[in-house]
Short mmCIF file of C-alpha atoms in Angstrom, two decimals:
data_model
loop_
_atom_site.label_atom_id
_atom_site.label_comp_id
_atom_site.label_asym_id
_atom_site.label_seq_id
_atom_site.Cartn_x
_atom_site.Cartn_y
_atom_site.Cartn_z
CA UNK A 1 -83.61 53.46 54.49
CA UNK A 2 -81.75 53.10 51.23
CA UNK A 3 -78.13 53.96 50.72
CA UNK A 4 -77.14 55.62 47.44
CA UNK A 5 -73.88 54.59 45.61
CA UNK A 6 -71.26 57.31 45.97
CA UNK A 7 -68.67 57.47 43.15
CA UNK A 8 -64.93 57.73 44.13
CA UNK A 9 -63.62 61.24 44.43
CA UNK A 10 -60.51 61.74 42.21
CA UNK A 11 -57.32 62.84 43.92
CA UNK A 12 -56.84 66.44 43.02
CA UNK A 13 -53.20 66.42 44.20
CA UNK A 14 -50.77 64.80 41.64
CA UNK A 15 -47.95 62.46 42.82
CA UNK A 16 -44.77 64.53 42.76
CA UNK A 17 -42.49 61.37 42.52
CA UNK A 18 -41.19 61.09 38.92
CA UNK A 19 -41.29 57.70 37.20
CA UNK A 20 -37.67 56.47 36.62
CA UNK A 21 -36.58 55.61 33.09
CA UNK A 22 -35.79 51.93 32.45
CA UNK A 23 -32.12 50.98 33.07
CA UNK A 24 -30.02 50.58 29.92
CA UNK A 25 -28.86 47.05 28.88
CA UNK A 26 -25.23 46.64 30.13
CA UNK A 27 -24.47 44.04 27.42
CA UNK A 28 -22.43 45.70 24.67
CA UNK A 29 -23.35 45.21 21.05
CA UNK A 30 -21.26 42.50 19.31
CA UNK A 31 -18.27 43.91 17.49
CA UNK A 32 -18.26 43.39 13.77
CA UNK A 33 -15.99 40.50 12.48
CA UNK A 34 -13.12 42.10 10.55
CA UNK A 35 -12.28 38.76 8.78
CA UNK A 36 -14.77 37.73 6.11
CA UNK A 37 -16.12 34.19 6.26
CA UNK A 38 -15.10 32.31 3.09
CA UNK A 39 -16.51 28.96 4.18
CA UNK A 40 -18.63 27.43 1.41
CA UNK A 41 -22.30 27.26 2.15
CA UNK A 42 -22.43 23.49 2.04
CA UNK A 43 -19.45 23.20 4.42
CA UNK A 44 -20.87 25.84 6.77
CA UNK A 45 -24.16 23.98 7.03
CA UNK A 46 -22.40 20.84 8.30
CA UNK A 47 -21.85 20.31 11.99
CA UNK A 48 -18.09 20.28 12.61
CA UNK A 49 -16.60 17.27 14.38
CA UNK A 50 -13.25 16.80 16.05
CA UNK A 51 -11.05 13.96 14.80
CA UNK A 52 -10.20 11.14 17.17
CA UNK A 53 -6.85 11.45 18.94
CA UNK A 54 -4.14 9.79 16.85
CA UNK A 55 -5.74 10.55 13.46
CA UNK A 56 -5.05 13.42 11.11
CA UNK A 57 -7.77 14.56 8.71
CA UNK A 58 -6.82 14.74 5.06
CA UNK A 59 -7.14 17.91 3.02
CA UNK A 60 -10.75 18.54 2.03
CA UNK A 61 -12.15 15.55 3.94
CA UNK A 62 -13.32 15.01 7.49
CA UNK A 63 -11.45 12.32 9.40
CA UNK A 64 -13.57 9.41 10.57
CA UNK A 65 -13.06 8.81 14.29
CA UNK A 66 -10.94 5.74 15.07
CA UNK A 67 -9.68 5.17 11.53
CA UNK A 68 -6.34 5.73 9.84
CA UNK A 69 -5.48 6.12 6.19
CA UNK A 70 -4.32 2.96 4.46
CA UNK A 71 -0.49 2.79 4.60
CA UNK A 72 1.15 3.35 1.23
CA UNK A 73 -1.65 5.50 -0.22
CA UNK A 74 -1.80 9.30 -0.60
CA UNK A 75 -5.29 10.81 -0.47
CA UNK A 76 -6.20 13.43 -3.04
CA UNK A 77 -8.04 16.63 -2.18
CA UNK A 78 -11.60 15.77 -1.20
CA UNK A 79 -11.28 12.05 -1.98
CA UNK A 80 -9.65 8.98 -0.47
CA UNK A 81 -7.07 7.30 -2.70
CA UNK A 82 -7.71 3.65 -3.58
CA UNK A 83 -4.60 1.42 -3.47
CA UNK A 84 -3.71 -0.13 -6.80
CA UNK A 85 -4.86 -3.69 -7.34
CA UNK A 86 -2.04 -6.15 -7.76
CA UNK A 87 -2.04 -9.85 -8.43
CA UNK A 88 -1.17 -12.34 -5.70
CA UNK A 89 2.61 -12.92 -5.72
CA UNK A 90 3.67 -16.48 -6.46
CA UNK A 91 4.45 -18.65 -3.47
CA UNK A 92 8.20 -19.31 -3.27
CA UNK A 93 9.27 -22.97 -3.17
CA UNK A 94 9.90 -24.46 0.25
CA UNK A 95 11.80 -27.58 -0.87
CA UNK A 96 14.79 -28.04 -3.16
CA UNK A 97 16.74 -30.89 -4.66
CA UNK A 98 20.29 -31.30 -3.33
CA UNK A 99 23.05 -33.86 -3.81
CA UNK A 100 26.07 -34.36 -1.57
CA UNK A 101 28.48 -37.14 -0.76
CA UNK A 102 27.90 -38.92 2.53
CA UNK A 103 30.55 -41.39 3.73
CA UNK A 104 31.83 -41.84 0.18
CA UNK A 105 28.40 -42.37 -1.40
CA UNK A 106 26.60 -39.76 -3.47
CA UNK A 107 23.13 -39.10 -2.08
CA UNK A 108 20.45 -37.00 -3.72
CA UNK A 109 17.18 -35.97 -2.07
CA UNK A 110 14.64 -33.18 -1.83
CA UNK A 111 14.90 -31.33 1.45
CA UNK A 112 12.89 -28.68 3.23
CA UNK A 113 14.69 -25.35 3.24
CA UNK A 114 14.39 -25.25 7.04
CA UNK A 115 15.85 -28.71 7.65
CA UNK A 116 19.28 -28.94 9.24
CA UNK A 117 21.96 -31.32 8.07
CA UNK A 118 21.59 -33.20 11.36
CA UNK A 119 17.88 -33.82 10.79
CA UNK A 120 18.46 -34.95 7.20
CA UNK A 121 21.22 -37.35 8.25
CA UNK A 122 19.14 -38.88 10.99
CA UNK A 123 15.58 -38.75 9.62
CA UNK A 124 16.08 -39.06 5.86
CA UNK A 125 19.31 -41.05 5.51
CA UNK A 126 19.05 -43.16 8.67
CA UNK A 127 22.52 -42.20 9.95
CA UNK A 128 21.77 -41.86 13.65
CA UNK A 129 25.36 -41.74 14.88
CA UNK A 130 25.34 -37.94 15.12
CA UNK A 131 23.25 -37.02 18.13
CA UNK A 132 20.95 -34.08 18.86
CA UNK A 133 22.00 -32.89 22.28
CA UNK A 134 21.32 -29.17 22.61
CA UNK A 135 20.27 -28.23 19.04
CA UNK A 136 22.10 -24.92 19.60
CA UNK A 137 25.68 -25.81 18.62
CA UNK A 138 26.87 -25.82 22.23
CA UNK A 139 27.44 -29.48 23.17
CA UNK A 140 29.20 -30.93 20.09
CA UNK A 141 27.25 -34.21 20.07
CA UNK A 142 26.22 -33.56 16.45
CA UNK A 143 29.77 -33.00 15.15
CA UNK A 144 30.47 -34.31 11.64
CA UNK A 145 33.15 -33.59 9.04
CA UNK A 146 32.12 -31.33 6.13
CA UNK A 147 34.73 -31.03 3.39
CA UNK A 148 37.36 -32.26 5.86
CA UNK A 149 36.52 -29.77 8.62
CA UNK A 150 34.55 -30.53 11.76
CA UNK A 151 31.21 -28.74 12.07
CA UNK A 152 28.09 -28.74 14.21
CA UNK A 153 25.52 -30.30 11.89
CA UNK A 154 22.63 -28.89 13.94
CA UNK A 155 23.61 -25.39 12.75
CA UNK A 156 24.00 -26.21 9.04
CA UNK A 157 21.08 -26.00 6.64
CA UNK A 158 21.01 -29.11 4.49
CA UNK A 159 20.01 -27.12 1.40
CA UNK A 160 23.30 -25.20 1.67
CA UNK A 161 25.41 -28.38 1.55
CA UNK A 162 24.77 -29.15 -2.09
CA UNK A 163 27.97 -30.68 -3.52
CA UNK A 164 29.69 -31.03 -0.13
CA UNK A 165 31.47 -34.10 1.22
CA UNK A 166 30.09 -35.21 4.60
CA UNK A 167 31.61 -37.85 6.86
CA UNK A 168 29.77 -39.07 9.94
CA UNK A 169 30.94 -41.47 12.63
CA UNK A 170 29.58 -44.34 10.51
CA UNK A 171 32.11 -43.48 7.80
CA UNK A 172 35.28 -43.34 9.93
CA UNK A 173 36.06 -47.04 9.78
CA UNK A 174 37.70 -48.36 6.62
CA UNK A 175 37.65 -51.92 5.32
CA UNK A 176 35.87 -53.21 8.40
CA UNK A 177 38.64 -51.93 10.67
CA UNK A 178 37.94 -49.17 13.21
CA UNK A 179 39.62 -45.83 12.83
CA UNK A 180 42.74 -45.47 15.06
CA UNK A 181 40.92 -42.94 17.27
CA UNK A 182 37.99 -45.34 17.64
CA UNK A 183 40.37 -48.10 18.74
CA UNK A 184 42.07 -45.72 21.16
CA UNK A 185 38.72 -44.83 22.75
CA UNK A 186 38.07 -48.55 23.24
CA UNK A 187 41.51 -49.17 24.70
CA UNK A 188 41.31 -46.18 27.08
CA UNK A 189 37.63 -46.70 27.96
CA UNK A 190 37.14 -43.06 26.99
CA UNK A 191 33.35 -43.08 27.30
CA UNK A 192 30.57 -44.12 29.63
CA UNK A 193 27.03 -43.64 28.29
CA UNK A 194 28.36 -43.09 24.75
CA UNK A 195 25.88 -40.39 23.76
CA UNK A 196 28.58 -37.80 23.06
CA UNK A 197 31.14 -40.30 21.73
CA UNK A 198 30.31 -39.99 17.97
CA UNK A 199 30.83 -36.23 18.19
CA UNK A 200 34.02 -36.68 20.20
CA UNK A 201 35.41 -39.09 17.58
CA UNK A 202 34.61 -36.85 14.59
CA UNK A 203 35.96 -33.83 16.42
CA UNK A 204 39.22 -35.65 17.23
CA UNK A 205 39.69 -36.59 13.56
CA UNK A 206 39.18 -32.93 12.68
CA UNK A 207 41.73 -31.90 15.31
CA UNK A 208 44.36 -34.15 13.70
CA UNK A 209 43.84 -32.42 10.34
CA UNK A 210 43.93 -28.94 11.89
CA UNK A 211 47.15 -29.62 13.79
CA UNK A 212 48.80 -31.20 10.74
CA UNK A 213 47.96 -28.05 8.70
CA UNK A 214 49.56 -25.85 11.36
CA UNK A 215 46.39 -24.11 12.55
CA UNK A 216 47.00 -22.63 16.02
CA UNK A 217 44.64 -22.75 18.98
CA UNK A 218 44.19 -20.46 21.96
CA UNK A 219 47.05 -22.17 23.84
CA UNK A 220 49.50 -22.35 20.91
CA UNK A 221 52.66 -20.27 21.36
CA UNK A 222 51.89 -16.85 19.80
CA UNK A 223 55.47 -16.60 18.56
CA UNK A 224 55.00 -19.66 16.38
CA UNK A 225 54.07 -18.71 12.80
CA UNK A 226 50.66 -20.01 11.75
CA UNK A 227 50.57 -22.65 9.04
CA UNK A 228 54.31 -23.37 9.07
CA UNK A 229 54.62 -27.00 10.08
CA UNK A 230 52.32 -29.15 12.20
CA UNK A 231 51.34 -28.18 15.73
CA UNK A 232 52.31 -30.64 18.46
CA UNK A 233 49.21 -32.00 20.15
CA UNK A 234 50.13 -31.75 23.81
CA UNK A 235 47.52 -32.53 26.47
CA UNK A 236 46.88 -28.79 26.80
CA UNK A 237 46.34 -28.50 23.03
CA UNK A 238 44.01 -31.50 23.00
CA UNK A 239 41.93 -30.16 25.90
CA UNK A 240 41.62 -26.73 24.25
CA UNK A 241 40.77 -28.05 20.81
CA UNK A 242 38.15 -30.49 22.14
CA UNK A 243 36.64 -28.00 24.59
CA UNK A 244 33.57 -27.62 22.37
CA UNK A 245 32.62 -31.28 22.87
CA UNK A 246 30.95 -31.81 26.24
CA UNK A 247 30.89 -35.12 28.12
CA UNK A 248 28.25 -35.13 30.83
CA UNK A 249 29.70 -38.34 32.25
CA UNK A 250 33.06 -36.62 32.87
CA UNK A 251 35.29 -38.97 30.86
CA UNK A 252 37.62 -36.11 29.89
CA UNK A 253 40.90 -37.59 31.29
CA UNK A 254 40.54 -40.77 29.27
CA UNK A 255 39.39 -38.87 26.16
CA UNK A 256 42.54 -36.73 26.25
CA UNK A 257 44.70 -39.80 26.79
CA UNK A 258 43.08 -41.64 23.87
CA UNK A 259 43.64 -38.75 21.48
CA UNK A 260 47.24 -38.39 22.68
CA UNK A 261 47.82 -42.11 22.02
CA UNK A 262 46.94 -41.61 18.35
CA UNK A 263 49.45 -38.76 17.96
CA UNK A 264 52.41 -40.84 19.18
#
């Protein structure tokens, strides 16, 4: 028995449910830009970059990250200024010729501008009496007389002593006889190791000249007019005026006594 194909019967009753309209797009249309874009086409086509912190871009140019403009130059609009080319400055001299009198003899030599008078006396002239103790002007072992006044030679530049008169401990004796203060140090045994003794001797000679000129010290009577008559070198005056000369062996009592012997 054969079965014949039966076509589908259409639905005579329409679907009463209406098809809903598509939902509107909630995204609003972009508002028009009220400010016109004046960026040049070539600049607008470039990808903008942010300068590295600490740099400031110049007008019309984009700052390179991690770089700074060369100090002393001003960039022009759109270009980087090139510093002017200058010739290499001449190298200043580091040595000069000086001449000064040392222990009554005129000495001329070329010295380094950094050399101290102490180094020149010891290394160039062979006068090793002045000692290098602290090299800071605090111990007095390097004391010499410059133009009649005592000074720490470790603090004086040799190049600045051109024309000066310098006396070291080697120049205190005259005619083969020791200076009175040298003899007093021997008589009083006013030294032990002797390292500070040359500075003590030169400083004592300077003290005699200062007191004779009437220069006061910290312990001089304030009521006494300065420069009017010599100052009496009492033990207190001697201790005060020689306080810048240190003796690590502690021979201070005999040093004061030796200097006082010379003043009598």
